[in-house]
Short mmCIF file of N, CA, C and O in Angstrom, two decimals:
data_model
loop_
_atom_site.label_atom_id
_atom_site.label_comp_id
_atom_site.label_asym_id
_atom_site.label_seq_id
_atom_site.Cartn_x
_atom_site.Cartn_y
_atom_site.Cartn_z
N MET A 10 -26.40 -151.40 -121.59
CA MET A 10 -25.32 -150.56 -122.02
C MET A 10 -24.51 -150.13 -120.82
O MET A 10 -25.02 -149.50 -119.92
N GLY A 11 -23.25 -150.40 -120.84
CA GLY A 11 -22.39 -149.95 -119.77
C GLY A 11 -22.02 -148.50 -119.95
O GLY A 11 -22.09 -147.94 -121.03
N SER A 12 -21.55 -147.87 -118.87
CA SER A 12 -21.25 -146.44 -118.95
C SER A 12 -20.04 -146.15 -119.84
O SER A 12 -19.87 -145.03 -120.29
N ASP A 13 -19.19 -147.14 -120.09
CA ASP A 13 -18.02 -146.94 -120.93
C ASP A 13 -18.27 -147.33 -122.39
O ASP A 13 -17.39 -147.16 -123.22
N SER A 14 -19.45 -147.83 -122.70
CA SER A 14 -19.70 -148.31 -124.05
C SER A 14 -20.11 -147.18 -124.98
O SER A 14 -20.58 -146.13 -124.54
N VAL A 15 -19.92 -147.40 -126.25
CA VAL A 15 -20.34 -146.46 -127.27
C VAL A 15 -21.74 -146.88 -127.73
O VAL A 15 -22.00 -148.05 -127.95
N LEU A 16 -22.62 -145.92 -127.86
CA LEU A 16 -23.99 -146.20 -128.29
C LEU A 16 -23.99 -146.70 -129.73
O LEU A 16 -23.35 -146.11 -130.59
N THR A 17 -24.68 -147.78 -129.96
CA THR A 17 -24.81 -148.32 -131.31
C THR A 17 -26.28 -148.55 -131.60
O THR A 17 -27.12 -148.56 -130.70
N VAL A 18 -26.59 -148.76 -132.87
CA VAL A 18 -27.96 -149.04 -133.27
C VAL A 18 -28.49 -150.26 -132.54
O VAL A 18 -29.65 -150.32 -132.14
N ALA A 19 -27.65 -151.25 -132.31
CA ALA A 19 -28.08 -152.50 -131.66
C ALA A 19 -28.50 -152.30 -130.22
O ALA A 19 -29.12 -153.18 -129.63
N ASP A 20 -28.18 -151.16 -129.61
CA ASP A 20 -28.54 -150.90 -128.22
C ASP A 20 -30.02 -150.63 -128.02
O ASP A 20 -30.50 -150.55 -126.89
N TYR A 21 -30.77 -150.46 -129.10
CA TYR A 21 -32.17 -150.10 -128.99
C TYR A 21 -33.08 -151.26 -129.35
O TYR A 21 -32.79 -152.04 -130.24
N THR A 22 -34.19 -151.34 -128.64
CA THR A 22 -35.17 -152.39 -128.88
C THR A 22 -36.51 -151.75 -129.21
O THR A 22 -36.65 -150.53 -129.15
N GLY A 23 -37.49 -152.56 -129.48
CA GLY A 23 -38.83 -152.08 -129.77
C GLY A 23 -39.59 -151.57 -128.56
O GLY A 23 -40.74 -151.21 -128.67
N GLU A 24 -38.95 -151.54 -127.39
CA GLU A 24 -39.63 -151.10 -126.17
C GLU A 24 -39.77 -149.58 -126.09
O GLU A 24 -40.48 -149.07 -125.25
N VAL A 25 -39.06 -148.86 -126.93
CA VAL A 25 -39.07 -147.40 -126.91
C VAL A 25 -39.70 -146.92 -128.22
O VAL A 25 -39.45 -147.51 -129.28
N HIS A 26 -40.52 -145.85 -128.18
CA HIS A 26 -41.14 -145.35 -129.40
C HIS A 26 -40.08 -145.02 -130.44
O HIS A 26 -39.05 -144.43 -130.12
N PRO A 27 -40.31 -145.38 -131.70
CA PRO A 27 -39.31 -145.18 -132.75
C PRO A 27 -38.82 -143.75 -132.91
O PRO A 27 -37.65 -143.52 -133.20
N GLU A 28 -39.68 -142.74 -132.72
CA GLU A 28 -39.22 -141.35 -132.82
C GLU A 28 -38.20 -141.03 -131.74
O GLU A 28 -37.23 -140.31 -131.98
N ALA A 29 -38.42 -141.56 -130.53
CA ALA A 29 -37.48 -141.33 -129.44
C ALA A 29 -36.15 -142.02 -129.71
O ALA A 29 -35.08 -141.49 -129.40
N VAL A 30 -36.21 -143.20 -130.30
CA VAL A 30 -34.98 -143.92 -130.66
C VAL A 30 -34.22 -143.14 -131.72
O VAL A 30 -33.01 -142.93 -131.60
N TYR A 31 -34.92 -142.68 -132.76
CA TYR A 31 -34.29 -141.91 -133.83
C TYR A 31 -33.59 -140.68 -133.24
O TYR A 31 -32.43 -140.40 -133.56
N GLN A 32 -34.27 -139.96 -132.34
CA GLN A 32 -33.68 -138.77 -131.73
C GLN A 32 -32.47 -139.13 -130.87
O GLN A 32 -31.45 -138.45 -130.91
N ALA A 33 -32.58 -140.21 -130.10
CA ALA A 33 -31.46 -140.62 -129.25
C ALA A 33 -30.24 -141.00 -130.10
O ALA A 33 -29.10 -140.67 -129.75
N LEU A 34 -30.48 -141.69 -131.20
CA LEU A 34 -29.38 -142.04 -132.09
C LEU A 34 -28.71 -140.78 -132.65
O LEU A 34 -27.49 -140.66 -132.63
N LEU A 35 -29.52 -139.82 -133.13
CA LEU A 35 -28.95 -138.56 -133.62
C LEU A 35 -28.17 -137.85 -132.52
O LEU A 35 -27.07 -137.34 -132.76
N ASP A 36 -28.71 -137.82 -131.31
CA ASP A 36 -28.04 -137.16 -130.20
C ASP A 36 -26.69 -137.79 -129.90
O ASP A 36 -25.81 -137.14 -129.33
N HIS A 37 -26.51 -139.06 -130.30
CA HIS A 37 -25.24 -139.77 -130.11
C HIS A 37 -24.46 -139.89 -131.43
O HIS A 37 -23.63 -140.79 -131.60
N ASP A 38 -24.77 -138.99 -132.38
CA ASP A 38 -24.05 -138.91 -133.66
C ASP A 38 -24.18 -140.16 -134.52
O ASP A 38 -23.26 -140.51 -135.26
N VAL A 39 -25.33 -140.82 -134.44
CA VAL A 39 -25.61 -141.98 -135.28
C VAL A 39 -26.81 -141.64 -136.17
O VAL A 39 -27.89 -141.31 -135.67
N PHE A 40 -26.61 -141.71 -137.49
CA PHE A 40 -27.71 -141.52 -138.43
C PHE A 40 -28.17 -142.90 -138.86
O PHE A 40 -27.37 -143.71 -139.35
N ALA A 41 -29.44 -143.21 -138.64
CA ALA A 41 -29.96 -144.54 -138.92
C ALA A 41 -31.31 -144.46 -139.60
O ALA A 41 -32.02 -143.45 -139.50
N VAL A 42 -31.66 -145.52 -140.32
CA VAL A 42 -32.98 -145.63 -140.95
C VAL A 42 -33.71 -146.82 -140.34
O VAL A 42 -33.09 -147.78 -139.89
N HIS A 43 -35.01 -146.74 -140.34
CA HIS A 43 -35.87 -147.81 -139.85
C HIS A 43 -36.16 -148.74 -141.02
O HIS A 43 -36.58 -148.28 -142.08
N ARG A 44 -35.94 -150.03 -140.84
CA ARG A 44 -36.12 -151.00 -141.93
C ARG A 44 -37.01 -152.15 -141.45
O ARG A 44 -36.91 -152.61 -140.33
N CYS A 45 -37.86 -152.61 -142.35
CA CYS A 45 -38.76 -153.72 -142.05
C CYS A 45 -38.03 -155.05 -142.25
O CYS A 45 -37.40 -155.27 -143.28
N ASP A 46 -38.13 -155.91 -141.24
CA ASP A 46 -37.51 -157.23 -141.35
C ASP A 46 -38.26 -158.14 -142.32
O ASP A 46 -37.70 -159.07 -142.87
N ARG A 47 -39.57 -157.89 -142.53
CA ARG A 47 -40.36 -158.75 -143.40
C ARG A 47 -40.15 -158.40 -144.88
O ARG A 47 -39.78 -159.24 -145.68
N CYS A 48 -40.39 -157.13 -145.26
CA CYS A 48 -40.30 -156.78 -146.68
C CYS A 48 -38.93 -156.21 -147.06
O CYS A 48 -38.63 -156.08 -148.25
N GLY A 49 -38.13 -155.83 -146.06
CA GLY A 49 -36.78 -155.34 -146.32
C GLY A 49 -36.69 -153.87 -146.70
O GLY A 49 -35.60 -153.36 -146.93
N LEU A 50 -37.83 -153.16 -146.74
CA LEU A 50 -37.81 -151.77 -147.17
C LEU A 50 -37.59 -150.82 -145.99
O LEU A 50 -38.12 -151.04 -144.90
N ALA A 51 -36.83 -149.77 -146.23
CA ALA A 51 -36.60 -148.73 -145.23
C ALA A 51 -37.67 -147.66 -145.37
O ALA A 51 -38.26 -147.49 -146.44
N HIS A 52 -37.93 -146.94 -144.28
CA HIS A 52 -38.93 -145.88 -144.32
C HIS A 52 -38.56 -144.74 -143.38
O HIS A 52 -37.77 -144.89 -142.47
N TYR A 53 -39.15 -143.61 -143.65
CA TYR A 53 -39.04 -142.44 -142.81
C TYR A 53 -40.41 -141.77 -142.84
O TYR A 53 -41.02 -141.68 -143.90
N SER A 54 -40.95 -141.40 -141.78
CA SER A 54 -40.41 -141.25 -140.46
C SER A 54 -40.56 -142.54 -139.67
O SER A 54 -41.39 -143.39 -140.01
N PRO A 55 -39.76 -142.67 -138.59
CA PRO A 55 -39.84 -143.88 -137.78
C PRO A 55 -41.25 -144.10 -137.24
O PRO A 55 -41.91 -143.15 -136.83
N ARG A 56 -41.72 -145.35 -137.26
CA ARG A 56 -43.07 -145.66 -136.79
C ARG A 56 -43.11 -147.10 -136.30
O ARG A 56 -42.15 -147.84 -136.44
N VAL A 57 -44.23 -147.50 -135.75
CA VAL A 57 -44.35 -148.83 -135.15
C VAL A 57 -44.79 -149.89 -136.16
O VAL A 57 -44.65 -151.08 -135.90
N LEU A 58 -45.33 -149.47 -137.31
CA LEU A 58 -45.74 -150.41 -138.37
C LEU A 58 -45.04 -150.04 -139.67
O LEU A 58 -44.91 -148.85 -139.99
N CYS A 59 -44.65 -151.02 -140.43
CA CYS A 59 -44.07 -150.78 -141.74
C CYS A 59 -45.15 -150.17 -142.65
O CYS A 59 -46.23 -150.76 -142.79
N PRO A 60 -44.88 -149.02 -143.27
CA PRO A 60 -45.88 -148.43 -144.15
C PRO A 60 -46.04 -149.18 -145.47
O PRO A 60 -46.99 -148.94 -146.21
N HIS A 61 -45.12 -150.10 -145.75
CA HIS A 61 -45.17 -150.86 -147.00
C HIS A 61 -45.97 -152.15 -146.88
O HIS A 61 -46.71 -152.51 -147.78
N CYS A 62 -45.78 -152.87 -145.74
CA CYS A 62 -46.45 -154.17 -145.62
C CYS A 62 -47.22 -154.35 -144.31
O CYS A 62 -47.88 -155.37 -144.11
N GLY A 63 -47.13 -153.38 -143.39
CA GLY A 63 -47.87 -153.46 -142.13
C GLY A 63 -47.22 -154.28 -141.04
O GLY A 63 -47.76 -154.40 -139.95
N SER A 64 -46.03 -154.80 -141.27
CA SER A 64 -45.34 -155.61 -140.27
C SER A 64 -44.93 -154.76 -139.07
O SER A 64 -44.63 -153.57 -139.20
N THR A 65 -44.87 -155.41 -137.91
CA THR A 65 -44.34 -154.75 -136.71
C THR A 65 -42.89 -155.16 -136.46
O THR A 65 -42.29 -154.73 -135.48
N SER A 66 -42.33 -155.97 -137.33
CA SER A 66 -40.96 -156.44 -137.18
C SER A 66 -40.01 -155.45 -137.86
O SER A 66 -39.71 -155.57 -139.05
N LEU A 67 -39.55 -154.46 -137.09
CA LEU A 67 -38.74 -153.39 -137.63
C LEU A 67 -37.39 -153.34 -136.91
O LEU A 67 -37.29 -153.70 -135.74
N ALA A 68 -36.37 -152.88 -137.61
CA ALA A 68 -35.03 -152.79 -137.04
C ALA A 68 -34.38 -151.49 -137.49
O ALA A 68 -34.81 -150.87 -138.45
N TRP A 69 -33.32 -151.12 -136.79
CA TRP A 69 -32.55 -149.92 -137.13
C TRP A 69 -31.29 -150.32 -137.87
O TRP A 69 -30.57 -151.21 -137.45
N ASP A 70 -31.02 -149.64 -138.99
CA ASP A 70 -29.78 -149.84 -139.74
C ASP A 70 -29.01 -148.53 -139.76
O ASP A 70 -29.56 -147.50 -140.17
N GLN A 71 -27.76 -148.57 -139.33
CA GLN A 71 -26.94 -147.37 -139.42
C GLN A 71 -26.75 -147.04 -140.90
O GLN A 71 -26.55 -147.93 -141.73
N SER A 72 -26.85 -145.77 -141.24
CA SER A 72 -26.79 -145.32 -142.62
C SER A 72 -25.58 -144.43 -142.84
O SER A 72 -25.18 -143.70 -141.93
N ASP A 73 -25.02 -144.48 -144.05
CA ASP A 73 -23.95 -143.54 -144.37
C ASP A 73 -24.51 -142.18 -144.74
O ASP A 73 -23.78 -141.21 -144.89
N GLY A 74 -25.84 -142.08 -144.89
CA GLY A 74 -26.49 -140.80 -145.12
C GLY A 74 -26.36 -140.25 -146.52
O GLY A 74 -26.68 -139.09 -146.76
N LEU A 75 -25.93 -141.07 -147.46
CA LEU A 75 -25.80 -140.59 -148.83
C LEU A 75 -27.15 -140.58 -149.52
O LEU A 75 -27.97 -141.47 -149.33
N GLY A 76 -27.36 -139.55 -150.36
CA GLY A 76 -28.61 -139.46 -151.09
C GLY A 76 -28.53 -138.44 -152.20
O GLY A 76 -27.49 -137.85 -152.47
N THR A 77 -29.69 -138.25 -152.85
CA THR A 77 -29.81 -137.34 -153.99
C THR A 77 -30.95 -136.37 -153.73
O THR A 77 -32.04 -136.78 -153.30
N VAL A 78 -30.73 -135.10 -154.02
CA VAL A 78 -31.78 -134.11 -153.87
C VAL A 78 -32.87 -134.39 -154.90
O VAL A 78 -32.62 -134.41 -156.10
N TYR A 79 -34.07 -134.66 -154.41
CA TYR A 79 -35.23 -134.93 -155.26
C TYR A 79 -35.94 -133.63 -155.62
O TYR A 79 -36.45 -133.47 -156.72
N SER A 80 -36.02 -132.73 -154.64
CA SER A 80 -36.72 -131.47 -154.84
C SER A 80 -36.09 -130.43 -153.92
O SER A 80 -35.58 -130.76 -152.85
N THR A 81 -36.11 -129.17 -154.33
CA THR A 81 -35.55 -128.11 -153.50
C THR A 81 -36.39 -126.85 -153.60
O THR A 81 -37.01 -126.59 -154.64
N SER A 82 -36.42 -126.12 -152.52
CA SER A 82 -37.12 -124.84 -152.47
C SER A 82 -36.29 -123.90 -151.61
O SER A 82 -35.74 -124.31 -150.58
N THR A 83 -36.17 -122.67 -152.01
CA THR A 83 -35.43 -121.68 -151.24
C THR A 83 -36.39 -120.85 -150.40
O THR A 83 -37.37 -120.31 -150.91
N ILE A 84 -36.10 -120.78 -149.12
CA ILE A 84 -36.86 -119.97 -148.18
C ILE A 84 -36.04 -118.71 -147.91
O ILE A 84 -34.85 -118.81 -147.59
N SER A 85 -36.68 -117.55 -148.05
CA SER A 85 -35.98 -116.27 -147.84
C SER A 85 -36.63 -115.51 -146.69
O SER A 85 -37.56 -114.72 -146.90
N PRO A 86 -36.15 -115.74 -145.47
CA PRO A 86 -36.73 -115.03 -144.33
C PRO A 86 -36.48 -113.52 -144.43
O PRO A 86 -35.47 -113.09 -144.98
N ARG A 87 -37.38 -112.77 -143.88
CA ARG A 87 -37.26 -111.31 -143.93
C ARG A 87 -35.95 -110.84 -143.27
O ARG A 87 -35.29 -109.94 -143.78
N ASP A 88 -35.59 -111.43 -142.14
CA ASP A 88 -34.43 -110.96 -141.39
C ASP A 88 -33.30 -111.99 -141.34
O ASP A 88 -32.55 -112.03 -140.36
N GLY A 89 -33.17 -112.80 -142.37
CA GLY A 89 -32.12 -113.81 -142.34
C GLY A 89 -31.66 -114.19 -143.73
O GLY A 89 -32.18 -113.70 -144.74
N GLU A 90 -30.69 -115.06 -143.76
CA GLU A 90 -30.14 -115.56 -145.02
C GLU A 90 -31.09 -116.58 -145.63
O GLU A 90 -31.69 -117.39 -144.90
N PRO A 91 -31.20 -116.61 -146.95
CA PRO A 91 -32.00 -117.67 -147.60
C PRO A 91 -31.40 -119.05 -147.28
O PRO A 91 -30.20 -119.18 -147.11
N TYR A 92 -32.27 -120.05 -147.21
CA TYR A 92 -31.80 -121.42 -146.99
C TYR A 92 -32.62 -122.37 -147.85
O TYR A 92 -33.73 -122.08 -148.25
N ALA A 93 -32.01 -123.52 -148.14
CA ALA A 93 -32.65 -124.52 -149.00
C ALA A 93 -33.36 -125.57 -148.17
O ALA A 93 -32.76 -126.15 -147.27
N VAL A 94 -34.63 -125.79 -148.48
CA VAL A 94 -35.38 -126.92 -147.92
C VAL A 94 -35.45 -127.95 -149.03
O VAL A 94 -35.81 -127.62 -150.17
N VAL A 95 -35.09 -129.19 -148.72
CA VAL A 95 -34.99 -130.22 -149.75
C VAL A 95 -35.72 -131.48 -149.35
O VAL A 95 -35.91 -131.77 -148.18
N LEU A 96 -36.12 -132.24 -150.36
CA LEU A 96 -36.49 -133.64 -150.19
C LEU A 96 -35.31 -134.43 -150.72
O LEU A 96 -34.84 -134.19 -151.84
N VAL A 97 -34.81 -135.34 -149.89
CA VAL A 97 -33.65 -136.15 -150.26
C VAL A 97 -34.06 -137.61 -150.34
O VAL A 97 -34.67 -138.13 -149.41
N ASP A 98 -33.75 -138.24 -151.47
CA ASP A 98 -33.91 -139.69 -151.60
C ASP A 98 -32.62 -140.33 -151.13
O ASP A 98 -31.58 -140.21 -151.79
N LEU A 99 -32.69 -140.97 -149.96
CA LEU A 99 -31.51 -141.65 -149.44
C LEU A 99 -31.21 -142.90 -150.27
O LEU A 99 -32.13 -143.57 -150.75
N ASP A 100 -29.94 -143.21 -150.41
CA ASP A 100 -29.56 -144.45 -151.10
C ASP A 100 -30.14 -145.66 -150.37
O ASP A 100 -30.36 -146.71 -150.99
N ASP A 101 -30.39 -145.52 -149.07
CA ASP A 101 -30.99 -146.59 -148.26
C ASP A 101 -32.46 -146.82 -148.58
O ASP A 101 -33.04 -147.80 -148.12
N GLY A 102 -33.10 -145.89 -149.29
CA GLY A 102 -34.49 -146.09 -149.67
C GLY A 102 -35.46 -144.97 -149.35
O GLY A 102 -36.20 -144.54 -150.22
N PRO A 103 -35.52 -144.48 -148.09
CA PRO A 103 -36.57 -143.50 -147.79
C PRO A 103 -36.25 -142.11 -148.32
O PRO A 103 -35.10 -141.78 -148.63
N ARG A 104 -37.29 -141.31 -148.40
CA ARG A 104 -37.18 -139.89 -148.77
C ARG A 104 -37.47 -139.08 -147.52
O ARG A 104 -38.42 -139.37 -146.79
N LEU A 105 -36.65 -138.07 -147.25
CA LEU A 105 -36.92 -137.23 -146.10
C LEU A 105 -36.69 -135.76 -146.40
O LEU A 105 -36.00 -135.43 -147.36
N MET A 106 -37.31 -134.90 -145.59
CA MET A 106 -37.19 -133.46 -145.75
C MET A 106 -36.16 -132.92 -144.78
O MET A 106 -36.12 -133.34 -143.62
N SER A 107 -35.34 -132.01 -145.27
CA SER A 107 -34.32 -131.40 -144.41
C SER A 107 -33.83 -130.14 -145.08
O SER A 107 -34.50 -129.56 -145.93
N ASN A 108 -32.63 -129.72 -144.68
CA ASN A 108 -31.96 -128.56 -145.26
C ASN A 108 -30.62 -128.99 -145.81
O ASN A 108 -30.04 -129.97 -145.36
N VAL A 109 -30.10 -128.21 -146.77
CA VAL A 109 -28.72 -128.37 -147.23
C VAL A 109 -27.96 -127.20 -146.66
O VAL A 109 -28.37 -126.04 -146.79
N VAL A 110 -26.85 -127.49 -145.99
CA VAL A 110 -26.03 -126.47 -145.36
C VAL A 110 -24.65 -126.46 -146.00
O VAL A 110 -24.25 -127.42 -146.66
N GLY A 111 -23.93 -125.38 -145.81
CA GLY A 111 -22.56 -125.30 -146.29
C GLY A 111 -22.40 -124.71 -147.68
O GLY A 111 -21.28 -124.45 -148.11
N ILE A 112 -23.50 -124.51 -148.39
CA ILE A 112 -23.46 -123.84 -149.69
C ILE A 112 -24.66 -122.91 -149.78
O ILE A 112 -25.63 -123.06 -149.03
N ALA A 113 -24.59 -121.96 -150.70
CA ALA A 113 -25.70 -121.02 -150.87
C ALA A 113 -26.94 -121.76 -151.33
O ALA A 113 -26.87 -122.71 -152.12
N ALA A 114 -28.08 -121.32 -150.84
CA ALA A 114 -29.36 -121.95 -151.20
C ALA A 114 -29.55 -121.99 -152.71
O ALA A 114 -30.07 -122.97 -153.25
N ALA A 115 -29.13 -120.94 -153.41
CA ALA A 115 -29.30 -120.87 -154.86
C ALA A 115 -28.45 -121.91 -155.60
O ALA A 115 -28.72 -122.21 -156.76
N ASP A 116 -27.45 -122.47 -154.93
CA ASP A 116 -26.57 -123.46 -155.55
C ASP A 116 -27.04 -124.90 -155.37
O ASP A 116 -26.44 -125.82 -155.90
N VAL A 117 -28.09 -125.10 -154.58
CA VAL A 117 -28.63 -126.45 -154.38
C VAL A 117 -29.45 -126.82 -155.60
O VAL A 117 -30.32 -126.06 -156.03
N ARG A 118 -29.19 -127.98 -156.17
CA ARG A 118 -29.83 -128.40 -157.42
C ARG A 118 -30.45 -129.79 -157.28
O ARG A 118 -29.92 -130.65 -156.57
N ILE A 119 -31.55 -130.00 -158.00
CA ILE A 119 -32.14 -131.33 -158.10
C ILE A 119 -31.09 -132.25 -158.73
O ILE A 119 -30.42 -131.88 -159.69
N GLY A 120 -30.94 -133.44 -158.17
CA GLY A 120 -29.95 -134.39 -158.65
C GLY A 120 -28.61 -134.29 -157.95
O GLY A 120 -27.74 -135.16 -158.14
N MET A 121 -28.41 -133.26 -157.12
CA MET A 121 -27.16 -133.09 -156.39
C MET A 121 -26.98 -134.23 -155.38
O MET A 121 -27.93 -134.62 -154.72
N ARG A 122 -25.78 -134.74 -155.31
CA ARG A 122 -25.47 -135.77 -154.31
C ARG A 122 -25.16 -135.08 -152.98
O ARG A 122 -24.41 -134.09 -152.93
N VAL A 123 -25.77 -135.59 -151.92
CA VAL A 123 -25.61 -135.02 -150.60
C VAL A 123 -25.32 -136.13 -149.58
O VAL A 123 -25.54 -137.31 -149.85
N ARG A 124 -24.82 -135.70 -148.43
CA ARG A 124 -24.52 -136.62 -147.33
C ARG A 124 -25.07 -136.01 -146.05
O ARG A 124 -24.94 -134.80 -145.82
N ALA A 125 -25.67 -136.85 -145.21
CA ALA A 125 -26.22 -136.38 -143.93
C ALA A 125 -25.10 -135.90 -143.02
O ALA A 125 -24.01 -136.46 -143.00
N ARG A 126 -25.43 -134.85 -142.31
CA ARG A 126 -24.52 -134.30 -141.30
C ARG A 126 -25.37 -134.02 -140.07
O ARG A 126 -26.41 -133.36 -140.17
N ILE A 127 -24.97 -134.53 -138.95
CA ILE A 127 -25.73 -134.34 -137.72
C ILE A 127 -25.30 -133.02 -137.09
O ILE A 127 -24.11 -132.79 -136.85
N VAL A 128 -26.29 -132.16 -136.86
CA VAL A 128 -26.06 -130.83 -136.29
C VAL A 128 -26.71 -130.80 -134.92
O VAL A 128 -27.90 -131.11 -134.78
N HIS A 129 -25.92 -130.44 -133.91
CA HIS A 129 -26.44 -130.39 -132.54
C HIS A 129 -26.97 -129.00 -132.24
O HIS A 129 -26.29 -128.00 -132.49
N ARG A 130 -28.20 -128.96 -131.70
CA ARG A 130 -28.86 -127.71 -131.33
C ARG A 130 -29.37 -127.85 -129.90
O ARG A 130 -29.36 -128.94 -129.34
N ASP A 131 -29.86 -126.76 -129.36
CA ASP A 131 -30.36 -126.79 -127.98
C ASP A 131 -31.46 -127.82 -127.77
O ASP A 131 -31.51 -128.48 -126.75
N GLY A 132 -32.36 -127.99 -128.74
CA GLY A 132 -33.47 -128.92 -128.60
C GLY A 132 -33.13 -130.36 -128.97
O GLY A 132 -33.98 -131.23 -128.95
N GLY A 133 -31.89 -130.63 -129.34
CA GLY A 133 -31.48 -131.96 -129.76
C GLY A 133 -30.87 -131.92 -131.15
O GLY A 133 -30.97 -130.93 -131.87
N ALA A 134 -30.25 -132.99 -131.52
CA ALA A 134 -29.57 -133.08 -132.81
C ALA A 134 -30.58 -133.23 -133.95
O ALA A 134 -31.66 -133.79 -133.76
N VAL A 135 -30.21 -132.72 -135.13
CA VAL A 135 -31.03 -132.86 -136.33
C VAL A 135 -30.12 -133.32 -137.47
O VAL A 135 -28.93 -133.04 -137.48
N ALA A 136 -30.73 -134.01 -138.42
CA ALA A 136 -29.99 -134.43 -139.61
C ALA A 136 -30.19 -133.38 -140.69
O ALA A 136 -31.32 -133.10 -141.09
N MET A 137 -29.10 -132.81 -141.14
CA MET A 137 -29.11 -131.89 -142.27
C MET A 137 -28.21 -132.51 -143.33
O MET A 137 -27.59 -133.55 -143.09
N PHE A 138 -28.13 -131.88 -144.47
CA PHE A 138 -27.31 -132.43 -145.55
C PHE A 138 -26.32 -131.40 -146.04
O PHE A 138 -26.55 -130.19 -145.95
N GLU A 139 -25.21 -131.91 -146.54
CA GLU A 139 -24.21 -131.08 -147.19
C GLU A 139 -23.86 -131.74 -148.51
O GLU A 139 -24.09 -132.94 -148.70
N GLU A 140 -23.32 -130.95 -149.43
CA GLU A 140 -22.95 -131.51 -150.72
C GLU A 140 -21.91 -132.60 -150.52
O GLU A 140 -20.96 -132.43 -149.75
N ASP A 141 -22.10 -133.73 -151.19
CA ASP A 141 -21.14 -134.83 -151.12
C ASP A 141 -20.10 -134.62 -152.21
O ASP A 141 -20.43 -134.66 -153.40
N ARG A 142 -18.90 -134.40 -151.81
CA ARG A 142 -17.82 -134.11 -152.76
C ARG A 142 -16.89 -135.30 -152.95
O ARG A 142 -15.81 -135.14 -153.50
N SER A 143 -17.32 -136.48 -152.52
CA SER A 143 -16.44 -137.66 -152.66
C SER A 143 -16.56 -138.28 -154.04
O SER A 143 -17.39 -138.01 -154.82
#
């Protein structure tokens, strides 16, 4: 990768642990899923073996981050605003846990369409979701 190039999913190889790759992609505003080259299924969390077929032949696919809320729970901290913790079924295949931001926790519903949004924090970027209004 040259210093003037834009980071892409193709810049990463199997030489780096998949969790580190996932974090580096998020840190560069790329949301991606890990997909098995043998069975074709995507999975989360990133790992060295496909959880579906055991293959080590895995690749990164950039994702549009679209998905559907499978489950939601509202957390009400004593000294903070309530927030929604959700399981999201991505259109790409895997299910992951995150938060929905931008709307009140009480307004998050099962079946709601959401889109990943990368949020940068001191410890690194994280994928959160917002309501998809497209």
